[in-house]
GROMACS .gro file of C-alpha atoms in nm:
model
  409
    1MET     CA    1   0.002  -0.001   0.001
    2PHE     CA    2   0.283   0.237   0.084
    3PHE     CA    3   0.438   0.162  -0.260
    4LEU     CA    4   0.109   0.251  -0.435
    5TYR     CA    5   0.067   0.567  -0.230
    6ASN     CA    6   0.417   0.691  -0.315
    7LEU     CA    7   0.373   0.599  -0.683
    8LEU     CA    8   0.053   0.798  -0.690
    9THR     CA    9   0.217   1.096  -0.514
   10VAL     CA   10   0.498   1.099  -0.770
   11PHE     CA   11   0.251   1.076  -1.057
   12THR     CA   12   0.041   1.356  -0.907
   13GLY     CA   13   0.350   1.577  -0.885
   14PHE     CA   14   0.422   1.515  -1.258
   15LEU     CA   15   0.057   1.586  -1.348
   16LEU     CA   16   0.053   1.909  -1.159
   17LYS     CA   17   0.350   2.044  -1.353
   18ILE     CA   18   0.145   2.003  -1.672
   19VAL     CA   19  -0.164   2.157  -1.529
   20ALA     CA   20   0.045   2.446  -1.396
   21LEU     CA   21   0.100   2.556  -1.752
   22PHE     CA   22  -0.268   2.644  -1.777
   23ASN     CA   23  -0.375   2.728  -1.417
   24HIS     CA   24  -0.235   3.015  -1.217
   25LYS     CA   25  -0.312   2.874  -0.880
   26ILE     CA   26  -0.148   2.540  -0.961
   27SER     CA   27   0.144   2.730  -1.103
   28LEU     CA   28   0.201   2.898  -0.773
   29PHE     CA   29   0.167   2.552  -0.609
   30VAL     CA   30   0.439   2.404  -0.831
   31LYS     CA   31   0.676   2.700  -0.859
   32GLY     CA   32   0.662   2.769  -0.488
   33ARG     CA   33   0.793   2.421  -0.411
   34LYS     CA   34   1.102   2.444  -0.628
   35THR     CA   35   1.302   2.656  -0.378
   36VAL     CA   36   1.176   2.506  -0.050
   37PHE     CA   37   1.486   2.312   0.048
   38ASN     CA   38   1.723   2.592  -0.054
   39THR     CA   39   1.527   2.827   0.167
   40LEU     CA   40   1.527   2.586   0.454
   41GLU     CA   41   1.900   2.517   0.427
   42GLN     CA   42   1.970   2.895   0.419
   43HIS     CA   43   1.772   2.970   0.734
   44ILE     CA   44   1.817   2.657   0.945
   45GLN     CA   45   2.151   2.544   1.071
   46PRO     CA   46   2.222   2.200   1.225
   47GLN     CA   47   2.267   2.356   1.572
   48ASP     CA   48   1.936   2.545   1.551
   49LYS     CA   49   1.641   2.435   1.769
   50THR     CA   50   1.318   2.431   1.575
   51ILE     CA   51   0.944   2.374   1.607
   52TRP     CA   52   0.733   2.293   1.304
   53PHE     CA   53   0.371   2.395   1.238
   54HIS     CA   54   0.188   2.283   0.929
   55SER     CA   55  -0.148   2.406   0.802
   56ALA     CA   56  -0.325   2.329   0.476
   57SER     CA   57  -0.441   2.680   0.404
   58LEU     CA   58  -0.530   3.014   0.553
   59GLY     CA   59  -0.822   2.893   0.762
   60GLU     CA   60  -0.608   2.631   0.934
   61TYR     CA   61  -0.332   2.886   0.987
   62GLU     CA   62  -0.571   3.111   1.168
   63GLN     CA   63  -0.675   2.808   1.387
   64GLY     CA   64  -0.317   2.726   1.476
   65LEU     CA   65  -0.198   3.084   1.518
   66PRO     CA   66  -0.285   3.127   1.887
   67VAL     CA   67  -0.103   2.806   1.969
   68MET     CA   68   0.195   2.918   1.760
   69GLU     CA   69   0.209   3.250   1.946
   70LYS     CA   70   0.200   3.074   2.284
   71ILE     CA   71   0.473   2.828   2.181
   72ARG     CA   72   0.694   3.115   2.058
   73LYS     CA   73   0.665   3.284   2.394
   74GLN     CA   74   0.750   2.966   2.580
   75TYR     CA   75   1.040   2.866   2.343
   76PRO     CA   76   1.202   3.202   2.249
   77ASP     CA   77   1.529   3.031   2.150
   78HIS     CA   78   1.358   2.806   1.893
   79LYS     CA   79   1.296   2.885   1.532
   80ILE     CA   80   0.937   2.843   1.421
   81VAL     CA   81   0.903   2.679   1.080
   82LEU     CA   82   0.558   2.721   0.921
   83THR     CA   83   0.452   2.528   0.616
   84PHE     CA   84   0.144   2.555   0.395
   85PHE     CA   85   0.004   2.307   0.141
   86SER     CA   86  -0.213   2.557  -0.048
   87PRO     CA   87  -0.121   2.884  -0.225
   88SER     CA   88  -0.423   3.053  -0.071
   89GLY     CA   89  -0.250   3.020   0.264
   90TYR     CA   90   0.112   3.064   0.171
   91GLU     CA   91   0.074   3.368  -0.059
   92ILE     CA   92  -0.125   3.560   0.201
   93ARG     CA   93   0.087   3.474   0.514
   94LYS     CA   94   0.432   3.411   0.366
   95ASN     CA   95   0.561   3.729   0.543
   96THR     CA   96   0.408   3.661   0.883
   97LYS     CA   97   0.630   3.762   1.180
   98THR     CA   98   0.497   3.474   1.386
   99ALA     CA   99   0.730   3.227   1.211
  100ASP     CA  100   1.100   3.249   1.127
  101VAL     CA  101   1.074   3.042   0.809
  102VAL     CA  102   0.754   3.009   0.588
  103VAL     CA  103   0.759   2.770   0.299
  104TYR     CA  104   0.530   2.537   0.100
  105LEU     CA  105   0.527   2.182   0.220
  106PRO     CA  106   0.696   1.963  -0.042
  107LEU     CA  107   0.476   1.679  -0.179
  108ASP     CA  108   0.459   1.382   0.051
  109THR     CA  109   0.709   1.159  -0.114
  110THR     CA  110   0.949   0.939   0.076
  111GLY     CA  111   1.251   1.143  -0.036
  112ASN     CA  112   1.096   1.480   0.043
  113ALA     CA  113   0.977   1.373   0.387
  114LYS     CA  114   1.321   1.230   0.483
  115ARG     CA  115   1.505   1.542   0.361
  116PHE     CA  116   1.255   1.782   0.518
  117VAL     CA  117   1.272   1.621   0.861
  118LYS     CA  118   1.649   1.601   0.841
  119VAL     CA  119   1.694   1.964   0.750
  120VAL     CA  120   1.431   2.110   0.988
  121HIS     CA  121   1.498   1.851   1.269
  122PRO     CA  122   1.202   1.979   1.475
  123GLU     CA  123   1.181   1.922   1.843
  124MET     CA  124   0.801   1.929   1.817
  125ALA     CA  125   0.557   1.916   1.517
  126PHE     CA  126   0.203   2.048   1.506
  127PHE     CA  127  -0.046   1.954   1.233
  128ILE     CA  128  -0.361   2.169   1.227
  129LYS     CA  129  -0.713   2.029   1.194
  130TYR     CA  130  -0.710   1.808   0.880
  131GLU     CA  131  -0.356   1.743   0.759
  132TYR     CA  132  -0.231   1.381   0.767
  133TRP     CA  133   0.061   1.306   0.544
  134PRO     CA  134   0.183   0.945   0.584
  135ASN     CA  135   0.547   0.986   0.481
  136TYR     CA  136   0.600   1.297   0.698
  137LEU     CA  137   0.435   1.128   0.993
  138LYS     CA  138   0.645   0.817   0.935
  139GLU     CA  139   0.969   1.017   0.940
  140LEU     CA  140   0.862   1.216   1.251
  141LYS     CA  141   0.791   0.895   1.432
  142LYS     CA  142   1.125   0.746   1.326
  143ALA     CA  143   1.296   1.059   1.460
  144GLY     CA  144   1.112   1.038   1.788
  145THR     CA  145   0.965   1.384   1.741
  146PRO     CA  146   0.658   1.465   1.964
  147THR     CA  147   0.384   1.526   1.712
  148TYR     CA  148   0.043   1.685   1.782
  149LEU     CA  149  -0.284   1.734   1.603
  150ILE     CA  150  -0.459   2.051   1.715
  151SER     CA  151  -0.828   2.145   1.664
  152GLY     CA  152  -0.877   1.802   1.503
  153LEU     CA  153  -1.211   1.721   1.362
  154MET     CA  154  -1.293   1.363   1.264
  155ARG     CA  155  -1.583   1.244   1.047
  156LYS     CA  156  -1.709   0.888   0.980
  157LYS     CA  157  -1.659   0.939   0.608
  158GLN     CA  158  -1.283   0.981   0.648
  159VAL     CA  159  -1.068   0.696   0.521
  160PHE     CA  160  -0.932   0.612   0.865
  161PHE     CA  161  -1.273   0.469   0.965
  162LYS     CA  162  -1.329   0.264   0.645
  163TRP     CA  163  -1.245  -0.109   0.619
  164TYR     CA  164  -0.976  -0.027   0.363
  165GLY     CA  165  -0.818   0.249   0.565
  166GLY     CA  166  -0.557   0.045   0.746
  167PHE     CA  167  -0.265   0.221   0.579
  168TYR     CA  168  -0.388   0.561   0.691
  169ARG     CA  169  -0.480   0.433   1.037
  170LYS     CA  170  -0.118   0.326   1.078
  171ALA     CA  171  -0.002   0.676   0.986
  172LEU     CA  172  -0.215   0.815   1.270
  173LYS     CA  173  -0.006   0.625   1.527
  174ALA     CA  174   0.270   0.877   1.479
  175PHE     CA  175   0.076   1.143   1.676
  176THR     CA  176   0.183   1.184   2.035
  177GLN     CA  177  -0.152   1.340   2.123
  178PHE     CA  178  -0.469   1.431   1.937
  179PHE     CA  179  -0.635   1.753   2.057
  180VAL     CA  180  -0.982   1.737   1.899
  181GLN     CA  181  -1.281   1.970   1.890
  182ASP     CA  182  -1.561   1.748   2.008
  183ASN     CA  183  -1.654   1.419   2.174
  184SER     CA  184  -1.764   1.266   1.841
  185SER     CA  185  -1.404   1.303   1.710
  186LYS     CA  186  -1.270   1.148   2.026
  187GLU     CA  187  -1.507   0.847   2.005
  188LEU     CA  188  -1.420   0.788   1.637
  189LEU     CA  189  -1.041   0.780   1.715
  190GLN     CA  190  -1.101   0.551   2.014
  191SER     CA  191  -1.306   0.325   1.787
  192ILE     CA  192  -0.984   0.246   1.588
  193GLY     CA  193  -0.774   0.197   1.901
  194LEU     CA  194  -0.634   0.544   1.945
  195HIS     CA  195  -0.678   0.661   2.307
  196ASN     CA  196  -0.423   0.940   2.330
  197VAL     CA  197  -0.705   1.190   2.263
  198SER     CA  198  -0.806   1.503   2.447
  199ILE     CA  199  -1.104   1.723   2.384
  200SER     CA  200  -0.951   2.070   2.380
  201GLY     CA  201  -1.216   2.254   2.179
  202ASP     CA  202  -1.159   2.480   1.884
  203THR     CA  203  -0.864   2.724   1.902
  204ARG     CA  204  -1.053   2.965   1.676
  205PHE     CA  205  -1.255   3.084   1.974
  206ASP     CA  206  -0.938   3.199   2.136
  207ARG     CA  207  -0.823   3.359   1.811
  208VAL     CA  208  -1.139   3.557   1.747
  209SER     CA  209  -1.161   3.663   2.108
  210GLU     CA  210  -0.826   3.830   2.067
  211ILE     CA  211  -0.981   4.051   1.792
  212LEU     CA  212  -1.177   4.235   2.061
  213GLU     CA  213  -0.854   4.349   2.234
  214ARG     CA  214  -0.712   4.530   1.924
  215ASP     CA  215  -0.796   4.853   1.766
  216ASN     CA  216  -1.071   4.783   1.511
  217THR     CA  217  -1.126   5.148   1.407
  218LEU     CA  218  -1.187   5.220   1.040
  219PRO     CA  219  -1.281   5.586   1.004
  220PHE     CA  220  -1.407   5.548   0.649
  221ILE     CA  221  -1.653   5.271   0.758
  222GLU     CA  222  -1.762   5.490   1.050
  223GLU     CA  223  -1.826   5.770   0.808
  224PHE     CA  224  -2.021   5.542   0.567
  225LYS     CA  225  -2.231   5.387   0.851
  226ASN     CA  226  -2.340   5.726   0.971
  227ASN     CA  227  -2.510   5.577   1.276
  228LYS     CA  228  -2.754   5.370   1.068
  229ILE     CA  229  -2.840   4.998   1.095
  230THR     CA  230  -2.578   4.819   0.898
  231MET     CA  231  -2.563   4.472   0.749
  232VAL     CA  232  -2.224   4.323   0.661
  233ALA     CA  233  -2.205   4.040   0.402
  234GLY     CA  234  -1.869   3.879   0.455
  235SER     CA  235  -1.687   3.643   0.226
  236SER     CA  236  -1.982   3.624  -0.013
  237TRP     CA  237  -1.994   3.432  -0.337
  238PRO     CA  238  -2.225   3.515  -0.639
  239LYS     CA  239  -2.472   3.240  -0.520
  240ASP     CA  240  -2.492   3.415  -0.179
  241GLU     CA  241  -2.526   3.758  -0.333
  242SER     CA  242  -2.813   3.644  -0.555
  243MET     CA  243  -3.009   3.571  -0.234
  244PHE     CA  244  -2.989   3.924  -0.089
  245ILE     CA  245  -2.920   4.172  -0.371
  246ASP     CA  246  -3.294   4.230  -0.447
  247PHE     CA  247  -3.347   4.287  -0.069
  248ILE     CA  248  -3.069   4.549  -0.070
  249ASN     CA  249  -3.220   4.714  -0.376
  250SER     CA  250  -3.562   4.747  -0.208
  251SER     CA  251  -3.445   4.849   0.140
  252ASN     CA  252  -3.460   5.200   0.288
  253ASN     CA  253  -3.267   5.372   0.566
  254THR     CA  254  -3.027   5.076   0.597
  255LYS     CA  255  -2.656   5.056   0.510
  256PHE     CA  256  -2.498   4.747   0.344
  257ILE     CA  257  -2.131   4.649   0.329
  258ILE     CA  258  -2.037   4.361   0.101
  259ALA     CA  259  -1.689   4.207   0.131
  260PRO     CA  260  -1.680   3.946  -0.153
  261HIS     CA  261  -1.462   3.638  -0.130
  262ASN     CA  262  -1.339   3.697  -0.479
  263ILE     CA  263  -1.221   4.051  -0.552
  264LYS     CA  264  -1.134   4.017  -0.915
  265ALA     CA  265  -1.222   4.333  -1.103
  266GLU     CA  266  -1.477   4.175  -1.336
  267GLN     CA  267  -1.662   4.007  -1.055
  268ILE     CA  268  -1.664   4.330  -0.851
  269GLU     CA  269  -1.802   4.512  -1.154
  270GLN     CA  270  -2.078   4.255  -1.206
  271LEU     CA  271  -2.173   4.288  -0.832
  272LYS     CA  272  -2.180   4.672  -0.851
  273ASN     CA  273  -2.391   4.667  -1.164
  274SER     CA  274  -2.649   4.443  -0.993
  275ILE     CA  275  -2.708   4.704  -0.722
  276THR     CA  276  -2.942   4.998  -0.787
  277LYS     CA  277  -2.856   5.178  -0.464
  278LYS     CA  278  -2.581   5.438  -0.448
  279THR     CA  279  -2.271   5.229  -0.426
  280VAL     CA  280  -1.905   5.302  -0.356
  281LEU     CA  281  -1.598   5.071  -0.375
  282PHE     CA  282  -1.319   5.067  -0.124
  283SER     CA  283  -1.078   5.147  -0.410
  284GLU     CA  284  -1.286   5.450  -0.503
  285LYS     CA  285  -1.357   5.591  -0.159
  286GLU     CA  286  -1.102   5.870  -0.144
  287GLY     CA  287  -1.242   6.225  -0.175
  288LYS     CA  288  -1.603   6.105  -0.149
  289ASN     CA  289  -1.867   6.187   0.113
  290LEU     CA  290  -1.917   5.823   0.218
  291ALA     CA  291  -2.226   5.908   0.434
  292GLU     CA  292  -2.414   5.973   0.107
  293TYR     CA  293  -2.378   5.616  -0.003
  294GLU     CA  294  -2.600   5.313   0.080
  295VAL     CA  295  -2.375   5.024  -0.027
  296PHE     CA  296  -2.002   4.989   0.032
  297ILE     CA  297  -1.817   4.711  -0.158
  298ALA     CA  298  -1.481   4.614   0.007
  299ASP     CA  299  -1.279   4.520  -0.304
  300THR     CA  300  -0.973   4.455  -0.084
  301ILE     CA  301  -0.858   4.195   0.169
  302GLY     CA  302  -0.745   4.214   0.525
  303ILE     CA  303  -1.010   4.447   0.680
  304LEU     CA  304  -1.314   4.221   0.709
  305SER     CA  305  -1.277   4.143   1.081
  306LYS     CA  306  -1.257   4.512   1.148
  307ILE     CA  307  -1.558   4.585   0.930
  308TYR     CA  308  -1.759   4.332   1.140
  309SER     CA  309  -1.715   4.560   1.444
  310TYR     CA  310  -1.939   4.813   1.275
  311ALA     CA  311  -2.210   4.555   1.182
  312ASP     CA  312  -2.549   4.534   1.356
  313PHE     CA  313  -2.578   4.188   1.194
  314ALA     CA  314  -2.391   3.979   0.938
  315TYR     CA  315  -2.445   3.737   0.656
  316VAL     CA  316  -2.147   3.502   0.624
  317GLY     CA  317  -2.100   3.348   0.272
  318GLY     CA  318  -2.037   2.998   0.150
  319GLY     CA  319  -2.359   2.830   0.266
  320PHE     CA  320  -2.538   2.851  -0.069
  321GLY     CA  321  -2.251   2.686  -0.263
  322THR     CA  322  -2.021   2.393  -0.224
  323SER     CA  323  -1.696   2.570  -0.136
  324GLY     CA  324  -1.772   2.565   0.237
  325LEU     CA  325  -1.899   2.807   0.492
  326HIS     CA  326  -1.666   3.089   0.585
  327ASN     CA  327  -1.573   3.197   0.935
  328ILE     CA  328  -1.884   3.278   1.145
  329LEU     CA  329  -1.684   3.318   1.468
  330GLU     CA  330  -1.523   3.650   1.377
  331PRO     CA  331  -1.858   3.842   1.355
  332ALA     CA  332  -2.000   3.645   1.650
  333ALA     CA  333  -1.714   3.766   1.863
  334PHE     CA  334  -1.854   4.117   1.824
  335GLY     CA  335  -2.190   4.004   1.969
  336ILE     CA  336  -2.402   4.031   1.647
  337PRO     CA  337  -2.647   3.792   1.491
  338ILE     CA  338  -2.521   3.573   1.207
  339VAL     CA  339  -2.718   3.462   0.902
  340ILE     CA  340  -2.595   3.171   0.683
  341GLY     CA  341  -2.708   2.949   0.399
  342PRO     CA  342  -2.824   2.591   0.421
  343ASN     CA  343  -2.499   2.406   0.343
  344HIS     CA  344  -2.337   2.417   0.690
  345GLN     CA  345  -2.353   2.056   0.810
  346LYS     CA  346  -1.977   2.009   0.814
  347PHE     CA  347  -1.923   2.304   1.054
  348PRO     CA  348  -1.995   2.210   1.415
  349GLU     CA  349  -1.966   2.568   1.534
  350ALA     CA  350  -2.252   2.665   1.299
  351ILE     CA  351  -2.467   2.381   1.415
  352ALA     CA  352  -2.404   2.461   1.779
  353MET     CA  353  -2.470   2.832   1.735
  354ILE     CA  354  -2.788   2.765   1.543
  355HIS     CA  355  -2.903   2.535   1.831
  356MET     CA  356  -2.835   2.816   2.079
  357GLY     CA  357  -3.003   3.079   1.864
  358GLY     CA  358  -2.722   3.310   1.777
  359CYS     CA  359  -2.704   3.203   1.417
  360ILE     CA  360  -2.991   3.168   1.168
  361ALA     CA  361  -2.974   2.933   0.874
  362VAL     CA  362  -3.196   3.022   0.574
  363LYS     CA  363  -3.273   2.784   0.290
  364ASP     CA  364  -3.389   3.020   0.013
  365LYS     CA  365  -3.437   3.380  -0.093
  366LYS     CA  366  -3.780   3.412   0.080
  367GLU     CA  367  -3.635   3.305   0.414
  368MET     CA  368  -3.335   3.526   0.363
  369GLU     CA  369  -3.550   3.840   0.304
  370GLU     CA  370  -3.779   3.758   0.600
  371THR     CA  371  -3.484   3.713   0.833
  372LEU     CA  372  -3.297   4.021   0.719
  373SER     CA  373  -3.616   4.224   0.757
  374SER     CA  374  -3.657   4.098   1.114
  375LEU     CA  375  -3.304   4.182   1.202
  376ILE     CA  376  -3.337   4.537   1.070
  377TYR     CA  377  -3.674   4.633   1.219
  378ASP     CA  378  -3.705   4.423   1.537
  379ASP     CA  379  -3.450   4.559   1.786
  380ASP     CA  380  -3.527   4.305   2.056
  381PHE     CA  381  -3.490   4.011   1.812
  382ARG     CA  382  -3.158   4.149   1.683
  383ASN     CA  383  -3.016   4.224   2.027
  384GLU     CA  384  -3.120   3.888   2.171
  385LYS     CA  385  -2.960   3.691   1.877
  386GLY     CA  386  -2.645   3.904   1.901
  387HIS     CA  387  -2.605   3.849   2.277
  388ILE     CA  388  -2.630   3.473   2.227
  389ALA     CA  389  -2.366   3.481   1.950
  390GLY     CA  390  -2.127   3.676   2.171
  391THR     CA  391  -2.187   3.451   2.465
  392PHE     CA  392  -2.127   3.139   2.255
  393VAL     CA  393  -1.781   3.260   2.160
  394HIS     CA  394  -1.695   3.362   2.512
  395MET     CA  395  -1.803   3.033   2.673
  396ASN     CA  396  -1.595   2.828   2.425
  397ARG     CA  397  -1.260   2.997   2.481
  398GLY     CA  398  -0.971   2.812   2.651
  399ALA     CA  399  -0.861   2.552   2.391
  400VAL     CA  400  -0.511   2.700   2.366
  401ASP     CA  401  -0.450   2.688   2.739
  402ARG     CA  402  -0.572   2.328   2.749
  403ILE     CA  403  -0.336   2.230   2.467
  404ILE     CA  404  -0.034   2.404   2.609
  405SER     CA  405  -0.100   2.267   2.959
  406ASN     CA  406  -0.116   1.909   2.830
  407ILE     CA  407   0.209   1.950   2.624
  408ASN     CA  408   0.391   2.097   2.921
  409ASN     CA  409   0.289   1.809   3.140
   0.00000   0.00000   0.00000
């Protein structure tokens, strides 16, 4: 099985080089891996002490960040090595100050894994949420490196829990400790004989709680809001936008901020053209009296969490498509109600918040418009839902401390 896995990995690497000729994202994926070992060898000496964190993409990085920050404080003499699998994580966070070296993770071949572990020689390794690479885990185990999964989330559909998943189950034995989000994940791991499992919760609750402690001021958003009820649609896709654009066009005395997931010029133009209200883009805001506008489109990245601080309620995108629900915890941390689409079953935080009442899932355009209308015009309804959302985030903090405490013991 290991032979077939390695053969498939090598073939995939070859295939990706061909696809890279026609796909920009895959091109970044392939080109970014060409210099990984040179970069590592330039920045890591044999005498250096290192700790390795690996995340698939940006979302997992955000999940692991509070643990990374704590580890850096506890081990100031160690170099932090951060790897990403996806360009969407690496390209945005390649200059983060939290790590000393940031690179792509080379494909999981036997040769790459051996070379990587030899060059980096980590004293500890942390994988975040979903990443399980058999060759890397095998080499870490051979090296005797304490290896941890943080904010792990297990599902019955995963290969580990299938009759044919023996090869992958064996790879999981490399983990020193599994820190999982919920009891269901713990029970699934125990069902395959893995008992080194702790329910730590989701580190994202700690991460988003830290947002409240920073300066979230955006003067241009404050000017735009102009003390009016404001809805923020964060990380929206066209399918999401089709559910609320007509509502925006027919609304009065309400402000709307849309921060699309995709900020390509042609998509922003299409979105703007679908809106009949007076609309301004972030890129066009200079010199304008923003209070006169009814819709603000954030055609930029990096400010959404601050924008949420001005929201009276938020719609979080992804729930009407198949790409996955985006982060609902950031707006919830500010104590505002959250509205999402129907495709949220893979997100335990959404299910739990819906059950508590701080998040509202709508299944179609009619339900969307009814819910948004209630949140605008019923102050008690809006305030109650927002209080529940904020409380939900507050009561679920502490995962980072539980993880660090377990590791130190």
